[in-house]
Short mmCIF file of C-alpha atoms in Angstrom, two decimals:
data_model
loop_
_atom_site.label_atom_id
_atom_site.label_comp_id
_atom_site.label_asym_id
_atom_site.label_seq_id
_atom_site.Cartn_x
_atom_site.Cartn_y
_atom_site.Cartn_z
CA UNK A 1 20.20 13.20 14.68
CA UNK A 2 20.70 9.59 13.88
CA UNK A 3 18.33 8.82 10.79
CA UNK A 4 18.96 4.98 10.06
CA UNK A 5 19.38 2.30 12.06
CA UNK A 6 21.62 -0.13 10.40
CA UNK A 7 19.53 -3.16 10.79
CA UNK A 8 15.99 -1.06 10.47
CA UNK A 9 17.54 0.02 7.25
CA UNK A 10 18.56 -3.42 5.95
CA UNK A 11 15.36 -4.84 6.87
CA UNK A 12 13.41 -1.91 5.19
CA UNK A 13 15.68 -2.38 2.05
CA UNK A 14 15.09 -5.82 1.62
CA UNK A 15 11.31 -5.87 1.94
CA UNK A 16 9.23 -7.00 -0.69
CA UNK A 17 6.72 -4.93 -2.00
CA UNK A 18 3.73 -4.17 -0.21
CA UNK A 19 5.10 -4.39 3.41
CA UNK A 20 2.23 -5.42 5.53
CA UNK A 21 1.31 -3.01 8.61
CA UNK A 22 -0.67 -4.58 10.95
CA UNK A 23 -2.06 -2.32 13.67
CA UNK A 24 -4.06 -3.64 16.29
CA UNK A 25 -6.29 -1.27 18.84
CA UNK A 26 -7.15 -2.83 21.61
CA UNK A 27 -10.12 -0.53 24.00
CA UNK A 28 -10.89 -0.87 27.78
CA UNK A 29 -14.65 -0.51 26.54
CA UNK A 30 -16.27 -0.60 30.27
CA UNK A 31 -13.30 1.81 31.27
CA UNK A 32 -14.72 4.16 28.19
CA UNK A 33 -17.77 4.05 28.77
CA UNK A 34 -17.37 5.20 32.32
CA UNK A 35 -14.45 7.61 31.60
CA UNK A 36 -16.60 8.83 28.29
CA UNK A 37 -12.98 9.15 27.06
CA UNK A 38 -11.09 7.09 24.82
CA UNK A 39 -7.75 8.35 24.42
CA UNK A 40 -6.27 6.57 27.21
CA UNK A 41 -8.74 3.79 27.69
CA UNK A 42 -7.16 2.51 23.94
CA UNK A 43 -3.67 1.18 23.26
CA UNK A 44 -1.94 1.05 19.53
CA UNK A 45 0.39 -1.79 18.62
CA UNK A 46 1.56 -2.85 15.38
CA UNK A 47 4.86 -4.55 14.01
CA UNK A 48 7.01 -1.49 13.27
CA UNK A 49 9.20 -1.58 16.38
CA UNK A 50 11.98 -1.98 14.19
CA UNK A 51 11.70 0.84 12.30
CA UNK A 52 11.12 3.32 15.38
CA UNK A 53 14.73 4.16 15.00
CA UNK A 54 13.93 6.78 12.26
CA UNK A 55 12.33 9.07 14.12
CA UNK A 56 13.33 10.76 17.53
CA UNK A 57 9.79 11.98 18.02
CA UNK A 58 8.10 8.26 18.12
CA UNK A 59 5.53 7.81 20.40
CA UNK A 60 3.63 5.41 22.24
CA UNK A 61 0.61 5.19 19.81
CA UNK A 62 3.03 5.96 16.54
CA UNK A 63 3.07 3.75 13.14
CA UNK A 64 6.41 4.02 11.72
CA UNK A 65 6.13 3.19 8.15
CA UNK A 66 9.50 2.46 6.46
CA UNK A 67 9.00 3.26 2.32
CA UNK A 68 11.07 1.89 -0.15
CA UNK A 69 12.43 4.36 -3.14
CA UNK A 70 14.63 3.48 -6.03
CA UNK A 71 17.99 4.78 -6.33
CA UNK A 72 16.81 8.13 -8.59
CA UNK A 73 14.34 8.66 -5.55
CA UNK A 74 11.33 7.53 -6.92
CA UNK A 75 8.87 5.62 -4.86
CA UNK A 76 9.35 1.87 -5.50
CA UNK A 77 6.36 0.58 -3.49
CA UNK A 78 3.64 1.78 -0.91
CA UNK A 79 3.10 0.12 2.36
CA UNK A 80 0.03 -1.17 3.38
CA UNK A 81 -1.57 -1.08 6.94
CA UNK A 82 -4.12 -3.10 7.95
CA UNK A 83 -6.35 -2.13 11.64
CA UNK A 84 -8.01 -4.92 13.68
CA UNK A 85 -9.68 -3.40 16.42
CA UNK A 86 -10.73 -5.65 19.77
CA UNK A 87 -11.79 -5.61 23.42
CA UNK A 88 -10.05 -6.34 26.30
CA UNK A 89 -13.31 -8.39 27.25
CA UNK A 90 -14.80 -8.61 23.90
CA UNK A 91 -14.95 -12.65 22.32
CA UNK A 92 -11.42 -12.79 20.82
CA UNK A 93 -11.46 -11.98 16.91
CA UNK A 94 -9.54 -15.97 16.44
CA UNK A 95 -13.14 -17.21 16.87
CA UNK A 96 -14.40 -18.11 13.83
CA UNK A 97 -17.47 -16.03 12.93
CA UNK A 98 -19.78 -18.51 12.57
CA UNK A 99 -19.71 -19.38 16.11
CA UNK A 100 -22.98 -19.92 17.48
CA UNK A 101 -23.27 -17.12 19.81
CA UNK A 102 -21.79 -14.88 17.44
CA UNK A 103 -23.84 -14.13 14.59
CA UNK A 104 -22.70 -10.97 12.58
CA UNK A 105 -25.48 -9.56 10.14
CA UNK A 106 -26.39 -6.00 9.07
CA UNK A 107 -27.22 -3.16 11.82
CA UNK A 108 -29.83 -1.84 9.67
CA UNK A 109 -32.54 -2.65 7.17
CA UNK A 110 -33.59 -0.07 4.74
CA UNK A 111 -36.63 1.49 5.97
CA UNK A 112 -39.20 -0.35 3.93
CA UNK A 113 -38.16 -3.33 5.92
CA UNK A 114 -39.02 -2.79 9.08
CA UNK A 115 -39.56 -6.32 10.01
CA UNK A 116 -36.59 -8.09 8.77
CA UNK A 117 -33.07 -7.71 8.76
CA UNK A 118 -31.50 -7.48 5.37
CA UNK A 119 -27.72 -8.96 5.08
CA UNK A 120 -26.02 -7.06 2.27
CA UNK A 121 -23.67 -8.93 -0.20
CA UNK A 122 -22.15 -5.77 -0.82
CA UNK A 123 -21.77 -2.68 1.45
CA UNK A 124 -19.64 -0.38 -0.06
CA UNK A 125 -17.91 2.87 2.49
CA UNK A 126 -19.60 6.07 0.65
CA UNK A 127 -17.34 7.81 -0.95
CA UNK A 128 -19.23 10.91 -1.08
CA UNK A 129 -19.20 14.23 1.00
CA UNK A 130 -20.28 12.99 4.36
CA UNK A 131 -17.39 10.35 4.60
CA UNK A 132 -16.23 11.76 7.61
CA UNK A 133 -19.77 10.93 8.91
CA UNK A 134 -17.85 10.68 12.52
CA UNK A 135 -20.43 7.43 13.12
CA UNK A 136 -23.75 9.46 12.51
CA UNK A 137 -25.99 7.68 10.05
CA UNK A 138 -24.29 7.73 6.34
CA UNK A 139 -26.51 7.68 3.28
CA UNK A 140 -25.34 4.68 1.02
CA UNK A 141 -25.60 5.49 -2.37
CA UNK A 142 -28.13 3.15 -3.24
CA UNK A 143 -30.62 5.34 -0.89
CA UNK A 144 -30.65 3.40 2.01
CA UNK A 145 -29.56 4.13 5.70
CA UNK A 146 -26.54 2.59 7.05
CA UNK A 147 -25.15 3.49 10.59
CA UNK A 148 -21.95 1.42 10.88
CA UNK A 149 -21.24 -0.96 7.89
CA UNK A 150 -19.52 -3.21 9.78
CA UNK A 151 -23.02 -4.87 11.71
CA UNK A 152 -23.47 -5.83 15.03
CA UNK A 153 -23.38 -8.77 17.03
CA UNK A 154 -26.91 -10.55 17.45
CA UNK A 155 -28.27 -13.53 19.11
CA UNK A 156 -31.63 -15.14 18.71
CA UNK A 157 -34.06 -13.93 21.33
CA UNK A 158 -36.14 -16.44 20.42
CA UNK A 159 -33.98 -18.67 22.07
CA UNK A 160 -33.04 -16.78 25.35
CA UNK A 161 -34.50 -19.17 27.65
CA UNK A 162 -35.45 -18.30 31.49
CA UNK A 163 -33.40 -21.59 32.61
CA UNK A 164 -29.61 -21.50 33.04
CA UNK A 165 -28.37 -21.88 29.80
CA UNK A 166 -27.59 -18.79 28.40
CA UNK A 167 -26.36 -19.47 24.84
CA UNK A 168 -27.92 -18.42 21.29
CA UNK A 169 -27.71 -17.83 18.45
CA UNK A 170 -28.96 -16.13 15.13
CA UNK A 171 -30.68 -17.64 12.37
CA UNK A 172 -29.35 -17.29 9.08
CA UNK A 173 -31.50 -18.37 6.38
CA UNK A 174 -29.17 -18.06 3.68
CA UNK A 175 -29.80 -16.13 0.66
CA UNK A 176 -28.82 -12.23 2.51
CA UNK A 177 -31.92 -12.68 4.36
CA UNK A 178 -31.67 -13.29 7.95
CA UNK A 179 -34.71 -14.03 10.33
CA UNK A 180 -36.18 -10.87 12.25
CA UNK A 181 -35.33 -11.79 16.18
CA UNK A 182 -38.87 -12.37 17.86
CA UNK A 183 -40.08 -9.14 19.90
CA UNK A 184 -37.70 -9.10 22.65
CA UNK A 185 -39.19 -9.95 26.26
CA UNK A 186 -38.27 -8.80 29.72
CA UNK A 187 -36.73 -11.87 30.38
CA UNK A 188 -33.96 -12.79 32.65
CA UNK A 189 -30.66 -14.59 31.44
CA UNK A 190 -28.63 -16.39 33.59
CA UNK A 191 -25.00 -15.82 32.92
CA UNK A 192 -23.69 -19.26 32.89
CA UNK A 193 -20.19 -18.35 32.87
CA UNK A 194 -17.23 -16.96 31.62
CA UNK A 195 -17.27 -19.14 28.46
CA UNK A 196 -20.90 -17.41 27.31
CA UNK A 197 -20.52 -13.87 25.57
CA UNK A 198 -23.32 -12.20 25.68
CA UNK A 199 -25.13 -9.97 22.94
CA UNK A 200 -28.03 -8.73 21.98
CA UNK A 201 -30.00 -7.71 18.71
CA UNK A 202 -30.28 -4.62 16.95
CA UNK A 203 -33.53 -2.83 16.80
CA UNK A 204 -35.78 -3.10 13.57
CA UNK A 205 -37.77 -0.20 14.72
CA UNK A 206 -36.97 3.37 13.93
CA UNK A 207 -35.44 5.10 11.34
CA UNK A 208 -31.55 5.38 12.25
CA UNK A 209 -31.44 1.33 13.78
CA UNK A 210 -28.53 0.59 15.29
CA UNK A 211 -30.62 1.14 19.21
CA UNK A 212 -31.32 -2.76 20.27
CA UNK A 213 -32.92 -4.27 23.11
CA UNK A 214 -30.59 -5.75 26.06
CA UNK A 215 -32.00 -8.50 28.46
CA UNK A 216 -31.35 -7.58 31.43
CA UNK A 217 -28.56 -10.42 32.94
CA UNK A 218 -28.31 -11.60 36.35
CA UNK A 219 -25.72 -14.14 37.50
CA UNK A 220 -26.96 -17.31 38.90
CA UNK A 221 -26.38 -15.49 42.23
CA UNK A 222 -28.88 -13.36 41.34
CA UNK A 223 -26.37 -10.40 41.36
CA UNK A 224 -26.15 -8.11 38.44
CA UNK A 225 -23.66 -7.13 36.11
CA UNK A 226 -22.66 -3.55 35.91
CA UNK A 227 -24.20 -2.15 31.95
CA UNK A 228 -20.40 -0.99 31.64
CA UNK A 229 -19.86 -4.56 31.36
CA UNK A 230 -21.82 -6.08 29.15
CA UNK A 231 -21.04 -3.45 26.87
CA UNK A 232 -17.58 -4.57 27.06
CA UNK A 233 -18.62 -7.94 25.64
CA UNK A 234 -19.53 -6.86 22.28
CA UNK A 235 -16.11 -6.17 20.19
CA UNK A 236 -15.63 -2.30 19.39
CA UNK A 237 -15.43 -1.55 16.04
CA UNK A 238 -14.06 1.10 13.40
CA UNK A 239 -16.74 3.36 11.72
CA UNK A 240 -13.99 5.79 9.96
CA UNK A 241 -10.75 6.82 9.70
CA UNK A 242 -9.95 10.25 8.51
CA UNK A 243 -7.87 13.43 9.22
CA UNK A 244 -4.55 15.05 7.86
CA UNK A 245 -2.81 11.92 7.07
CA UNK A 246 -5.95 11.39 4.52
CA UNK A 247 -6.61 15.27 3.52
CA UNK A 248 -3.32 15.38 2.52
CA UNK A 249 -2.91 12.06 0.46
CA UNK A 250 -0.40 10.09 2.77
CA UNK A 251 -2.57 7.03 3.22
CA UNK A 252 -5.83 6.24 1.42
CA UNK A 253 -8.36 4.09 3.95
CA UNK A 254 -10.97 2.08 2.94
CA UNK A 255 -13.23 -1.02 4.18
CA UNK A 256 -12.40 -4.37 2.45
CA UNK A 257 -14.71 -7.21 3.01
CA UNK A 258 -13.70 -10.99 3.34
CA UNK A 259 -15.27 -12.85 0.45
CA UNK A 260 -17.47 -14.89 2.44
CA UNK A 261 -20.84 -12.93 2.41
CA UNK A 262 -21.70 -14.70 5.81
CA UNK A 263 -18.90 -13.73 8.06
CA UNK A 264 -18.51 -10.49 6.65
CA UNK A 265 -14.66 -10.35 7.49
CA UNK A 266 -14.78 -6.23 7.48
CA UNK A 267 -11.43 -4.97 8.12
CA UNK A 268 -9.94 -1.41 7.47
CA UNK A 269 -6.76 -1.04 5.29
CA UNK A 270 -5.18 1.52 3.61
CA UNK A 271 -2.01 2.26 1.07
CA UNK A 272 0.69 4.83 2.36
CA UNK A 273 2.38 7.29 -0.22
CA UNK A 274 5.77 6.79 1.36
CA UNK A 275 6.85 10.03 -0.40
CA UNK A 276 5.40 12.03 2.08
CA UNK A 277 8.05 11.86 4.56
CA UNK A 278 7.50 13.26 8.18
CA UNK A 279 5.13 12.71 10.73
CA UNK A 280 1.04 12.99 10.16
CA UNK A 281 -1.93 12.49 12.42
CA UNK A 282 -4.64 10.65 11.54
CA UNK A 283 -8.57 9.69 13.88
CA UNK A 284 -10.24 6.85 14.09
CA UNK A 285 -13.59 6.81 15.30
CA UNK A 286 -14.81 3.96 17.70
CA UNK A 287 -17.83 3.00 17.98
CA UNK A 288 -19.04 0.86 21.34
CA UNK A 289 -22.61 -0.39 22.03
CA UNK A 290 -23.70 1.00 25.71
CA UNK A 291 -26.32 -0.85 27.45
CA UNK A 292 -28.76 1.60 28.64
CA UNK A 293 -32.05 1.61 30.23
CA UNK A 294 -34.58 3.42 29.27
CA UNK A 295 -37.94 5.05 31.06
CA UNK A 296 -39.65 1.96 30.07
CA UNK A 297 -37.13 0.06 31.93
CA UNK A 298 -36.35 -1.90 29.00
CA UNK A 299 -32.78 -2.58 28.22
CA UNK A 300 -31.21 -1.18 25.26
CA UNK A 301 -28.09 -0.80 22.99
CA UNK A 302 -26.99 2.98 22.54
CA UNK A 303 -24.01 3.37 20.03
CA UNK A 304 -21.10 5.53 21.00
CA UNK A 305 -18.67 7.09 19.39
CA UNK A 306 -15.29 7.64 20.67
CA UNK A 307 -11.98 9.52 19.01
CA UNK A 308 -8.57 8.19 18.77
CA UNK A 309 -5.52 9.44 17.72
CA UNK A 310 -3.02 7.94 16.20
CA UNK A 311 0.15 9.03 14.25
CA UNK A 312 2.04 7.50 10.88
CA UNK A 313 5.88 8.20 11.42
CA UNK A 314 6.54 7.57 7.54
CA UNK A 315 10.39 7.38 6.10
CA UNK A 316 12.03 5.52 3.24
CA UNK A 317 15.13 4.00 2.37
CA UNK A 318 16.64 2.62 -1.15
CA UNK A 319 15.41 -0.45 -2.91
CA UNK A 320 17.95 -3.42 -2.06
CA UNK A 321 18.30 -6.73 -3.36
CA UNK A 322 18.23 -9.22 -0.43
CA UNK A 323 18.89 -12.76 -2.48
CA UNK A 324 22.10 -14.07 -2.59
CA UNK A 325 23.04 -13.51 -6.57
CA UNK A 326 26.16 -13.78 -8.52
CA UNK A 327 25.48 -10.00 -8.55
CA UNK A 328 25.79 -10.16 -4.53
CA UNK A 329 23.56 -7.39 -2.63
CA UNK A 330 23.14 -3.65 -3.71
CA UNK A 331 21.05 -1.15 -4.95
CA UNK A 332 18.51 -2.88 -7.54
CA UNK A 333 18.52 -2.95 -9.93
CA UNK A 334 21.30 -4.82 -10.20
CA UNK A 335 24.12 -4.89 -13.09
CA UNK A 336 24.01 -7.99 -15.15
CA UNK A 337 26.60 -10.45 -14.85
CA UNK A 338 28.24 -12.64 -16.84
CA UNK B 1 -20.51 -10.75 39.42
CA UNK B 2 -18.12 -9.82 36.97
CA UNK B 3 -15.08 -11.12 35.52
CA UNK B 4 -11.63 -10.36 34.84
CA UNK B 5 -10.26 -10.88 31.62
CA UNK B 6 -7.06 -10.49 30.43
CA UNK B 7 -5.82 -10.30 26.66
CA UNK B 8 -2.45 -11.45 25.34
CA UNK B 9 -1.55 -10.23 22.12
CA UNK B 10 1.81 -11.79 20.35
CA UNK B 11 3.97 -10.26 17.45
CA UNK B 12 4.65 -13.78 16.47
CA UNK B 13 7.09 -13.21 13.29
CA UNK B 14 8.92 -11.00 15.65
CA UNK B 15 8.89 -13.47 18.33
CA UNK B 16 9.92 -16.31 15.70
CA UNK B 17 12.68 -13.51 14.81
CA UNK B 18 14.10 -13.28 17.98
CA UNK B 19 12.77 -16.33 19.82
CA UNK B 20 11.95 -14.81 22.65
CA UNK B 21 8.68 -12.85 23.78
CA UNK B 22 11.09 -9.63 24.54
CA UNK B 23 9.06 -6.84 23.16
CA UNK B 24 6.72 -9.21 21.48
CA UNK B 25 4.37 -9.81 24.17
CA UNK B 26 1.85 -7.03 25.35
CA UNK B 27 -0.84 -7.97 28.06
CA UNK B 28 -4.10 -5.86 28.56
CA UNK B 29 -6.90 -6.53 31.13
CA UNK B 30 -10.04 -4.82 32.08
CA UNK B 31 -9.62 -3.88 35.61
CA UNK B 32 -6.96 -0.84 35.25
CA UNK B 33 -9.29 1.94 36.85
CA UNK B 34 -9.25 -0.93 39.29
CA UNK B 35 -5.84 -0.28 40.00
CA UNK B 36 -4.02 -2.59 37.60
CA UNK B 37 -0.54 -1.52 36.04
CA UNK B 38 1.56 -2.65 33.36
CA UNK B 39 -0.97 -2.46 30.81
CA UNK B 40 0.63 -3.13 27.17
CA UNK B 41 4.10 -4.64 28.82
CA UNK B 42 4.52 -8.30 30.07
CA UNK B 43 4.79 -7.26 33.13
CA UNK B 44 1.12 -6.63 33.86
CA UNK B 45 -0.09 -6.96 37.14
CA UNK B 46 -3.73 -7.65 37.46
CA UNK B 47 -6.02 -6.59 40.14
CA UNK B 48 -8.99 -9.18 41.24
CA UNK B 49 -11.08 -9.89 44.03
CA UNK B 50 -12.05 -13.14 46.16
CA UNK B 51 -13.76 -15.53 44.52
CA UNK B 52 -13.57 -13.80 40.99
CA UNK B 53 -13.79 -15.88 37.72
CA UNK B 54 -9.84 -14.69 35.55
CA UNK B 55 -10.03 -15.46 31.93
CA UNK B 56 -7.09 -15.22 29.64
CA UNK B 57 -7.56 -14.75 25.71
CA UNK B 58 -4.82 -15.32 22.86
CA UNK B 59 -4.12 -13.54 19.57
CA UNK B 60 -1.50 -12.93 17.38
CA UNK B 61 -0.78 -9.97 15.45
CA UNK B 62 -1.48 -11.70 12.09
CA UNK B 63 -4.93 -13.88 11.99
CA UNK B 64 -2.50 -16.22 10.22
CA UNK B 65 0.05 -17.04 12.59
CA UNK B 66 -0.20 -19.21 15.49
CA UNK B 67 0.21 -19.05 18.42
CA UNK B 68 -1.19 -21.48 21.84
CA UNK B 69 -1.13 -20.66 25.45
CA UNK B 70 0.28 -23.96 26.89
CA UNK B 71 0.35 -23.11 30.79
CA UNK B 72 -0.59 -21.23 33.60
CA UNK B 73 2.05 -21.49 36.14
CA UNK B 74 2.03 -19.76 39.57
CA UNK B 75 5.61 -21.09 40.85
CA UNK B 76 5.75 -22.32 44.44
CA UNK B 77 2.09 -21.49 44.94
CA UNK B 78 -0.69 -24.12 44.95
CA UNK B 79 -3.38 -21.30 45.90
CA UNK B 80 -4.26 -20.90 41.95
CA UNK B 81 -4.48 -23.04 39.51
CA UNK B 82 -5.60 -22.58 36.59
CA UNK B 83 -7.69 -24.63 33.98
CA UNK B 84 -7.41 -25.01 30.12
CA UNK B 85 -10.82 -24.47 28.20
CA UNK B 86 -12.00 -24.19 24.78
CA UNK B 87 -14.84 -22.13 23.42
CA UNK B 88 -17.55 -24.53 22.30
CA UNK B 89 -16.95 -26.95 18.93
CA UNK B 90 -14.26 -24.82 18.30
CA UNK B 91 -9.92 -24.94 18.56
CA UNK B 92 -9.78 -21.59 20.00
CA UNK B 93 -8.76 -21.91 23.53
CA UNK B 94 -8.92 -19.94 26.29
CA UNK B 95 -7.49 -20.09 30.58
CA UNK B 96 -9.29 -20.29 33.20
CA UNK B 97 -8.78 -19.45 37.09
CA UNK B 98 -11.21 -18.90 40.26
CA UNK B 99 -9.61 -16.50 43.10
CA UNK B 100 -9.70 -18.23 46.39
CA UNK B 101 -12.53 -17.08 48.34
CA UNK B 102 -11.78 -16.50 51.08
CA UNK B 103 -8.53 -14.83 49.90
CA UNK B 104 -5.02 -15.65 51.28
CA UNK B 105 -3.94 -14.90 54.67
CA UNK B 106 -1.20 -12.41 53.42
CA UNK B 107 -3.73 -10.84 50.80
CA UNK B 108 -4.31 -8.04 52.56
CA UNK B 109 -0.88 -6.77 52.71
CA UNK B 110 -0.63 -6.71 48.96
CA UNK B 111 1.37 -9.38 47.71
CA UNK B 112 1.80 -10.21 43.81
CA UNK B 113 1.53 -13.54 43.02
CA UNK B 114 3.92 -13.86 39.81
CA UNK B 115 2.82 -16.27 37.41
CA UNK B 116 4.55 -17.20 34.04
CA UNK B 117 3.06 -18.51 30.89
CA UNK B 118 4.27 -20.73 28.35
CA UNK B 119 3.29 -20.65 24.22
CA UNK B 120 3.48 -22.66 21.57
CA UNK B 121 4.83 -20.14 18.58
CA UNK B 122 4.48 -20.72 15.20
CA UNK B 123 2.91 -23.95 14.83
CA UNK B 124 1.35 -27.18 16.64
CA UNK B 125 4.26 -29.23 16.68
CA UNK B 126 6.25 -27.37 19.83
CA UNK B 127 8.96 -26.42 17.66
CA UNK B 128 9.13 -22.97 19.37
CA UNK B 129 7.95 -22.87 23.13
CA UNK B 130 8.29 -19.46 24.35
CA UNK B 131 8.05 -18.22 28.23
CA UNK B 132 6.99 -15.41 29.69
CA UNK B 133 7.61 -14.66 33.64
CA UNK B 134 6.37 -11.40 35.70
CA UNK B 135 2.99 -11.18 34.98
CA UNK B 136 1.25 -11.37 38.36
CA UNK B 137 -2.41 -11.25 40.45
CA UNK B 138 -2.63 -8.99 43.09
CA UNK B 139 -6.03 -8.74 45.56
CA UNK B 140 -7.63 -5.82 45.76
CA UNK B 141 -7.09 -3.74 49.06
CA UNK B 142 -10.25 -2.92 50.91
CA UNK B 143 -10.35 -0.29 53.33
#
């Protein structure tokens, strides 16, 4: 079996520390939703082609992680792997998040505040026993509810109008407070077109949140769009990643915020112990918003939770010095010269 | 009425690497239990229906790099063409295309209409314009 690939192994060598993973999942959400099955509905990429070369067993949705050791073996740096998760027909994440019709604030208020929405300047992932809380509510530490700590998309009812313009957007008052949406109505909103994303707000009733009232859409033909749909319009997002490769201390996830309170740039990332060579299987659980109806025939947002597999192919090659020094290239660290 | 949107996603330091899109290009859409194939190659071939709104989306691998969808080309076919947009008050652009309603003549014998696209890579100035060809439209068969 071929182990290195001479230019996977010179690029792996000469890496800084920290190599940056990026690994973007991209989900058929309307194909989901009406599969009620992820696996293939999902597709992994990230920037590790190169490195596939270590590993016969590679497959389509594997990571390959390329380490870096020292010469005595030690481990001279972890990698780093960062997700992004969109949509195939969700607004594309380049938009900045301040865009008018998409208005990110918390899911859910703690239950004393049942008529406001409360925008946390810190939401921390609880590390406590019910990590792997598989997207079913997750007690914060503080005391307080949270279903997904990543929020939801919202618009301002108040503004859905009955003429043709379909575009919103949320209020933001500053301060972590944002305005409570206006009780929802049964009102009609004309999709304009394919430039206008469509969301809705999160429920303040109830104790678990994250349930929100849809509008029901018609297109100005008066024709209806499938609930599959305009589910896919609201970007899928991460509630947890866990499994072997975390039981057994290969990568260590976490949430990391953007420092802008407002946009709340929520991204997963984790560190790899590139010592633990070999293959290791790892879940991610998706969570979409369904558009539902209920008896009532109003319109609301059901959150599902979907399972996806992916894989961490990890290897590691010696520590190299990639400037051009009297010393020329080697093993670092490097002898002196005169 | 529903529409088709389709999702280009760019490894741009690998395409910078290389310069070329080989391998660096992946192309998803939401229509594949419609029939569409190629899903996550360059190569995708996208099924749609008379009269249906297609709307393409950009990203790179790495919110920082850049990377711009320049054209839209259907080569020796002035049935589609389609139309450079950008989301409102905002640089972030996005492609545009109506289906011909009624379709083609041919359409019902399943032809692919091949289409190629062409990026900017790397930065504003053009100083990497990348192509893409075999990415194609096909109408849905009824009956």
């Amino acid at each position: 079996m071929r182990l290195f690939d001479d230019r996977a192994a010179n690029l792996a060598g000469d890496q800084e520390s920290n190599m940056q993973i990026s690994i973007i999942v991209v989900v058929d959400a309307a194909a989901t939703l009406e599969q009620t099955f992820l696996e293939e509905n999902a597709y992994i990429l990230d920037n590790t082609r190169v490195f596939s070369a270590f590993h016969d067993e590679a497959g389509e949705k594997t990571t390959h992680v390329c380490g870096v050791c020292n010469a005595d073996g030690s481990q001279a740096e972890e990698a780093v792997l960062n997700w992004l998760v969109t949509g195939v027909s969700s607004v594309p994440p380049t938009l900045p998040r301040n865009f008018p019709d998409l208005q990110i604030t918390s899911p859910v208020p703690p239950p004393s505040e049942t008529t406001t929405l409360a925008l946390p300047m810190k939401t921390s992932y609880p590390r406590d026993a019910s990590i792997y809380g598989h997207g079913s509510p997750v007690l914060h530490p503080a005391g307080g509810p949270i279903l997904n700590p990543m929020g939801w998309v919202v618009i301002d009812p108040g503004k859905a109008p009955t003429g043709e313009d379909g575009e919103t957007s949320a209020k933001d008052e500053g301060g972590g407070k944002t305005e409570a949406p206006r009780a929802l109505q049964k009102k009609s909103i004309k999709l304009q077109s394919a430039k206008r994303f469509m969301a809705v707000a999160p429920s303040t009733n109830g104790p678990t949140g994250g349930v929100g009232k849809a509008l029901t859409l018609h297109t100005s033909q008066d024709e209806h769009i499938s609930h599959n749909d305009i589910s896919s319009y609201v970007p899928p997002q991460i509630s947890s990643i866990y499994g072997p490769a975390v039981d057994n201390g290969v990568m260590f996830p976490a949430l990391y915020g953007s420092p802008e309170a407002k946009t709340e740039g929520w991204y997963w990332s984790a560190s790899v112990d590139v010592s633990k060579i070999g293959t290791h299987l790892y879940y991610m659980d998706v969570v979409l918003l369904e558009a539902q109806s209920n008896s009532c025939g109003d319109g609301e947002w059901v959150p599902r939770t979907f399972t996806l597999t992916g894989k961490l192919a990890v290897s590691r090659v010696i520590k190299r010095n990639g400037f051009a020094t009297p010393a020329g290239y080697g093993s670092l660290p490097l002898r002196p010269t005169q | 009425m529903s529409f088709v949107t389709i999702r280009v996603i760019i490894d741009v330091a690998s395409a910078l690497e290389t310069q070329s899109l080989e391998n660096c290009l992946f192309m998803f859409d939401n229509r594949r239990l419609a029939g569409s194939t190629g899903e996550k190659t360059n190569q995708l071939c996208t099924v749609v229906s008379p009269g249906e709104q297609i709307m393409w989306t950009v990203m790179p691998f790495e919110c920082e790099a850049y990377v711009a969808l320049k054209n839209i080309c259907f080569e020796g076919n002035d049935l589609f063409e389609a139309k450079e947009r950008s989301f409102e008050n905002t640089n972030v652009h996005y492609w545009e295309l109506t289906t011909p309603k009624p379709p083609p003549k041919d359409a019902a014998n399943g032809p692919a209409y091949i289409y190629s696209m062409e990026f900017d890579v790397g930065d504003r100035n053009g100083n990497v314009e990348l192509k893409v060809e075999g990415p194609s439209l096909k109408f849905l068969t009824l009956g």
